[in-house]
GROMACS .gro file of C-alpha atoms in nm:
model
  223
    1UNK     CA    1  -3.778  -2.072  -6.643
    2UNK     CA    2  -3.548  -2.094  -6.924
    3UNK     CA    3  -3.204  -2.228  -6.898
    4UNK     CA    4  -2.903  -2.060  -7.121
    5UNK     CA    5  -2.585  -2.289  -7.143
    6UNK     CA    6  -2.368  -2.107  -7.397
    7UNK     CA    7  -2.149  -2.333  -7.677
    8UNK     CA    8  -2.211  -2.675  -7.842
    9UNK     CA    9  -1.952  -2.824  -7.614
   10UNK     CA   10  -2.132  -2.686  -7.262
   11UNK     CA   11  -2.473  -2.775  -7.457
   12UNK     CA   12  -2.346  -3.155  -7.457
   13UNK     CA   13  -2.245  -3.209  -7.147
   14UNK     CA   14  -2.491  -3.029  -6.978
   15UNK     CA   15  -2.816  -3.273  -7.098
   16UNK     CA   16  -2.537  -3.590  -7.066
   17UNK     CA   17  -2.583  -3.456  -6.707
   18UNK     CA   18  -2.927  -3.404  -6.668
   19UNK     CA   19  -3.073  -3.757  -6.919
   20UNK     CA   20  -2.902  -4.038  -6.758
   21UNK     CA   21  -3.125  -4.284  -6.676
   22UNK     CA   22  -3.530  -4.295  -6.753
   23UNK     CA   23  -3.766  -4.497  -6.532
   24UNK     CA   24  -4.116  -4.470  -6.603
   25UNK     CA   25  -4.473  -4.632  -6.771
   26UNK     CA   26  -4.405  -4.776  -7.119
   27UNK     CA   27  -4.649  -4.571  -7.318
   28UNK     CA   28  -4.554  -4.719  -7.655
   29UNK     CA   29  -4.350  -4.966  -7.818
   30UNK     CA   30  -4.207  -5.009  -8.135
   31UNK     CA   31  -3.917  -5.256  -8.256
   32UNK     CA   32  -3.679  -4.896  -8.275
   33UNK     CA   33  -3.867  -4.696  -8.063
   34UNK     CA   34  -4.050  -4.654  -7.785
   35UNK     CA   35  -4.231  -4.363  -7.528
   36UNK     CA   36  -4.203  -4.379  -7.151
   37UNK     CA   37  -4.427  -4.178  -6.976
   38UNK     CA   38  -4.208  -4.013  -6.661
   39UNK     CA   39  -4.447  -3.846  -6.420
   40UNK     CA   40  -4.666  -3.743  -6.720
   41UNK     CA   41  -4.400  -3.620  -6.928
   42UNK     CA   42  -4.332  -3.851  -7.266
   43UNK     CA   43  -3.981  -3.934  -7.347
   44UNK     CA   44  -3.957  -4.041  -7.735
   45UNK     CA   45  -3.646  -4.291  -7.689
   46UNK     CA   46  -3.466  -4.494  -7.971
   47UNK     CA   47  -3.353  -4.819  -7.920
   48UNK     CA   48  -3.237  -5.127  -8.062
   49UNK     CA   49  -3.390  -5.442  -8.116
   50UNK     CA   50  -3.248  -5.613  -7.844
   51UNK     CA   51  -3.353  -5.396  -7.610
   52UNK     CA   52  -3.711  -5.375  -7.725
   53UNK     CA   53  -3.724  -5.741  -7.756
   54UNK     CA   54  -3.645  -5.747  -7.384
   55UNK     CA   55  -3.920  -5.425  -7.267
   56UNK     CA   56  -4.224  -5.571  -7.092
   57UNK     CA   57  -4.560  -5.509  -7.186
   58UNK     CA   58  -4.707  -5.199  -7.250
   59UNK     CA   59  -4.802  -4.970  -6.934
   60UNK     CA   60  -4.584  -5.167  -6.752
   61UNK     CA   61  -4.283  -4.945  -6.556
   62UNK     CA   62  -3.929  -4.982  -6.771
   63UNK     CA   63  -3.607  -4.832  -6.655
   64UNK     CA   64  -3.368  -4.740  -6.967
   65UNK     CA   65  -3.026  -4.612  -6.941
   66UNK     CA   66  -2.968  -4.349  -7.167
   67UNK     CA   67  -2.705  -4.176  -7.394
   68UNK     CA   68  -2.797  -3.851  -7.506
   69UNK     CA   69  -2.683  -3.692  -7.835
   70UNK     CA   70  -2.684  -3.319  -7.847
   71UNK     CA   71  -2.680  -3.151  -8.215
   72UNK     CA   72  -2.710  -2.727  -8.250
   73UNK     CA   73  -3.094  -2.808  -8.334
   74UNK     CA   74  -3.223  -3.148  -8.234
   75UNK     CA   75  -3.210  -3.355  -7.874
   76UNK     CA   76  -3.213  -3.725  -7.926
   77UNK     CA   77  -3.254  -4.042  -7.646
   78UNK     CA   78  -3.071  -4.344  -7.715
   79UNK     CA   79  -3.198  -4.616  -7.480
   80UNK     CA   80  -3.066  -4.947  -7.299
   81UNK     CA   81  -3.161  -5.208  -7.098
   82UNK     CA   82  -2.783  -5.311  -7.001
   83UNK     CA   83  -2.502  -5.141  -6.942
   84UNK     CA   84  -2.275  -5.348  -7.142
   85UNK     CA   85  -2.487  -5.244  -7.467
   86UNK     CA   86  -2.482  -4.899  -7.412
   87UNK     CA   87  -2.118  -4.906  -7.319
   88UNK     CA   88  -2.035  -5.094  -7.666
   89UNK     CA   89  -2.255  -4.837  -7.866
   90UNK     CA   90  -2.104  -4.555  -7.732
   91UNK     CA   91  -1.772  -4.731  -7.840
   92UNK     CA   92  -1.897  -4.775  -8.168
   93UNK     CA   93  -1.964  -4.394  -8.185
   94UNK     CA   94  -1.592  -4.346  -8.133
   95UNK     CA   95  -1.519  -4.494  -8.475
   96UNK     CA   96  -1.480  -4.274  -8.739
   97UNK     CA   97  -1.785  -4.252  -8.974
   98UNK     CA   98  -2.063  -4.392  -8.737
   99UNK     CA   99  -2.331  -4.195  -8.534
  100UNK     CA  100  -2.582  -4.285  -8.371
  101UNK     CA  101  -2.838  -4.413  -8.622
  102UNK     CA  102  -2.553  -4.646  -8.771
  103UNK     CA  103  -2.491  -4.739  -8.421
  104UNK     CA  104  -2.821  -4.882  -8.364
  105UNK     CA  105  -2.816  -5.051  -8.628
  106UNK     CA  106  -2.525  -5.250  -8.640
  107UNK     CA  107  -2.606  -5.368  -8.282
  108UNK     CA  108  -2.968  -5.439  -8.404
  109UNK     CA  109  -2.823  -5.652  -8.685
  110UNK     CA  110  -2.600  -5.853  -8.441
  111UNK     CA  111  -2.581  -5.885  -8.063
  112UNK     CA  112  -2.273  -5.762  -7.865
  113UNK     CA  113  -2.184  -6.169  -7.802
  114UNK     CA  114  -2.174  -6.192  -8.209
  115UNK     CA  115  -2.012  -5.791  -8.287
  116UNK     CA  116  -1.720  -5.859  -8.022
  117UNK     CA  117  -1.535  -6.177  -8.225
  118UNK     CA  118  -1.644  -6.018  -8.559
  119UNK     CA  119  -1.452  -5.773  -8.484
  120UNK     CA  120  -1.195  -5.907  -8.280
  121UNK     CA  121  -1.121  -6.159  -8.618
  122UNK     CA  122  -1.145  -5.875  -8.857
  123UNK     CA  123  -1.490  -6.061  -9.003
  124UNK     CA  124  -1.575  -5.761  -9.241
  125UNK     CA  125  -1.778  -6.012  -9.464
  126UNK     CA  126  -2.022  -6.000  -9.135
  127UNK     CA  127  -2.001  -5.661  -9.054
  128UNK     CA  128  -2.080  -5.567  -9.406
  129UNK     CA  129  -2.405  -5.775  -9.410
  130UNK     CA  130  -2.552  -5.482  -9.178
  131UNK     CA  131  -2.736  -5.273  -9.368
  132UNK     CA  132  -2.609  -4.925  -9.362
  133UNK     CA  133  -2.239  -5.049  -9.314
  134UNK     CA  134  -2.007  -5.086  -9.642
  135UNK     CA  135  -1.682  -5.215  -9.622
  136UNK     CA  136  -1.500  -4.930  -9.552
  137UNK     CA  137  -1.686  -4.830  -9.255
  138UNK     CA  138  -1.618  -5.217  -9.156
  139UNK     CA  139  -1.266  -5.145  -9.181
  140UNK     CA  140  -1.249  -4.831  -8.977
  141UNK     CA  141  -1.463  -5.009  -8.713
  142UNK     CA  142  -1.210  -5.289  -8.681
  143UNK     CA  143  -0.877  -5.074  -8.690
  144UNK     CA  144  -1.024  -4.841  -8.457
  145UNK     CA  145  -1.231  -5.074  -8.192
  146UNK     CA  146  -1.004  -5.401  -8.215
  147UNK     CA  147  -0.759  -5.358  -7.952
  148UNK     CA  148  -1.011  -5.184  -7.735
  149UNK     CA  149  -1.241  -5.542  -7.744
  150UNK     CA  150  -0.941  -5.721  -7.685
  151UNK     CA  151  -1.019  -5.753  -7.251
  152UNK     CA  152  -1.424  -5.752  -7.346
  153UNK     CA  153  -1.574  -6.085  -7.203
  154UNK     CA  154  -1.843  -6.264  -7.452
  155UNK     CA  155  -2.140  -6.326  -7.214
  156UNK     CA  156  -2.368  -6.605  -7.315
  157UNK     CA  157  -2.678  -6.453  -7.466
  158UNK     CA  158  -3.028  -6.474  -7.263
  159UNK     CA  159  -3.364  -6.530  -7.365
  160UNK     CA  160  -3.582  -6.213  -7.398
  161UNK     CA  161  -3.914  -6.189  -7.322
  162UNK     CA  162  -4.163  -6.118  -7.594
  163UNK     CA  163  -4.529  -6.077  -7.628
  164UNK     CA  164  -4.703  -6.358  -7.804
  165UNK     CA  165  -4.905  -6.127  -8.016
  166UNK     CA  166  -4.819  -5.969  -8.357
  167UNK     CA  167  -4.465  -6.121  -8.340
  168UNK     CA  168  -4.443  -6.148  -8.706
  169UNK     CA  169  -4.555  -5.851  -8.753
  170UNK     CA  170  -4.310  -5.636  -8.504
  171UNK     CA  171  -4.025  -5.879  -8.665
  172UNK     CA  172  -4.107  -5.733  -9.052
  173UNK     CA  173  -4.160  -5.389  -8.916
  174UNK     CA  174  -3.767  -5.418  -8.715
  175UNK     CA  175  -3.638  -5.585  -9.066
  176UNK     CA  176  -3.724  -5.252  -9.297
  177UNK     CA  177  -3.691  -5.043  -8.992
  178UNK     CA  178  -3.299  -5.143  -9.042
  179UNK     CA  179  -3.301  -5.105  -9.441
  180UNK     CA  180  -3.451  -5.483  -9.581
  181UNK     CA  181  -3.682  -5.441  -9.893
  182UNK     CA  182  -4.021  -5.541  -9.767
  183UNK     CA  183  -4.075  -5.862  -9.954
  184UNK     CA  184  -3.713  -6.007  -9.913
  185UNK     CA  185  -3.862  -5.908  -9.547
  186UNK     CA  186  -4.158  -6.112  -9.550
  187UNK     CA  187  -3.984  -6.451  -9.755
  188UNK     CA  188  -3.701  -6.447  -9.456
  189UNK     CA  189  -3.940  -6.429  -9.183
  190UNK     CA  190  -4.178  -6.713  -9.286
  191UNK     CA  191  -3.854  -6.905  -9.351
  192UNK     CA  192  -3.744  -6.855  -8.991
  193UNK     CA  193  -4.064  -6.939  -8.863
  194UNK     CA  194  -4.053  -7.246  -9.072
  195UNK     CA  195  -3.733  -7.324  -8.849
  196UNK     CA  196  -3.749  -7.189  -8.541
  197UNK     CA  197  -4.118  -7.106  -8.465
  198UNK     CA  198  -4.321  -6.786  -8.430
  199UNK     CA  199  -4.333  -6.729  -8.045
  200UNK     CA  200  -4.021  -6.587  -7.988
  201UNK     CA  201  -3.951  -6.221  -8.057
  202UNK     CA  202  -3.569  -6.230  -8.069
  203UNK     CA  203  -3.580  -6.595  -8.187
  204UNK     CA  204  -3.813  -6.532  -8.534
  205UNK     CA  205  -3.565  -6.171  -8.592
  206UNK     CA  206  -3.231  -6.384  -8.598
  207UNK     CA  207  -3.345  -6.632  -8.799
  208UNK     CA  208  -3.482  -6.391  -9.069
  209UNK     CA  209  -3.170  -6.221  -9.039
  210UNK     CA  210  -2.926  -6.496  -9.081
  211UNK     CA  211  -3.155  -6.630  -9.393
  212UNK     CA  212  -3.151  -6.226  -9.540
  213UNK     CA  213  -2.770  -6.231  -9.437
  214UNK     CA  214  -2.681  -6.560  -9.689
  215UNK     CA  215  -2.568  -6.471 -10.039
  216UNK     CA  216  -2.910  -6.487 -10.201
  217UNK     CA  217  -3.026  -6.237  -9.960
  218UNK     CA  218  -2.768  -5.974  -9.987
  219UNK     CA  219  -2.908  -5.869 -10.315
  220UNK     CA  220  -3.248  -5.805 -10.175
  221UNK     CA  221  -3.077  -5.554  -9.905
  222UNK     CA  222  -3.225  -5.181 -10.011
  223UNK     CA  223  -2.961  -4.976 -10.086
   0.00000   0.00000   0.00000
């Protein structure tokens, strides 16, 4: 049976209703994306690197809170592990200029516990290090988001599981997956692991991107 719901806005809130929350067999994983199998059916869902680096292994069961965006001709999942994530990128939808693929990437480039006193202190030399976010974009996020952050609590960050194979490897793919040139990619990462070791998912990815995110690393950004 086929359902009609007539007009973009009845379109929208009808599959916000129906996609709320996934729970299911995680079929595949990549550092953006990843498939859970619910009841046999595959659910394609985006997410950001925080919330991959905290997914289990694969086949294992996953629940993902999700925000879905409804266009006239495409259906996209947008999937969290915490509430508090997917509360602060649907706030960062709000601003003017960012959707959803800008979204995900500004909270792949920094966690919620760095994005809320960026913001909060009007840091648009931070913001701007983001690939995919130029300064004006900065400044509409801070005009538009700063008062709202202004009773949001900074939570000390937690460790996130990671599998102990092909870290590197998932940590170059996340890096071009968010815009890096491939070899400024590779340098950054086997500087971090110089520092901070390779066993770490999240660990080996902030590194890299605080060494990408100094002044002799903005340059190498794609544009």
């Amino acid at each position: 049976m086929r359902l009609r719901v007539d007009g973009a806005k009845e379109k929208r809130q009808y599959w916000r209703a129906m996609i709320g929350q996934l729970r299911g067999r995680l079929a595949e994983k990549r550092p953006n994306q990843v498939l859970v199998d619910v009841g046999g059916v595959g659910y394609v869902v985006q997410v950001p690197l925080s919330t991959y680096a905290a997914l289990g292994e694969l086949h294992t069961e996953v629940t993902l809170l999700i925000h879905t965006h409804v266009r006239e001709d495409a259906l996209a999942l947008y999937g969290f592990v915490s509430s508090r994530e997917k509360h602060f990128f649907e706030m960062l939808l709000s601003a003017s200029g960012v959707g959803p693929t800008l979204a995900l990437k500004i909270l792949s480039g920094m966690s919620v516990e760095e994005l809320v006193p960026a913001i909060r202190g009007s840091d648009l030399a931070r913001l701007t290090r983001i690939p995919g976010v130029g300064r004006k974009t900065a400044e509409r996020i801070v005009v538009e988001l700063k008062d709202r952050l202004e009773t949001v609590a900074v939570e000390a960050e937690k460790p996130a599981a990671s599998s102990p194979a092909g870290i590197e490897a998932d940590v170059l793919s996340a890096l071009v997956n968010l815009g890096y040139e491939g070899r400024a990619a590779e340098t950054a990462v086997g500087e971090a692991k110089r520092e901070a070791g390779a066993g770490n998912f999240e660990k080996l990815l902030r590194g890299a991107l605080q060494s990408l995110s100094a002044p002799k690393g903005r340059a190498a950004r794609s544009a």
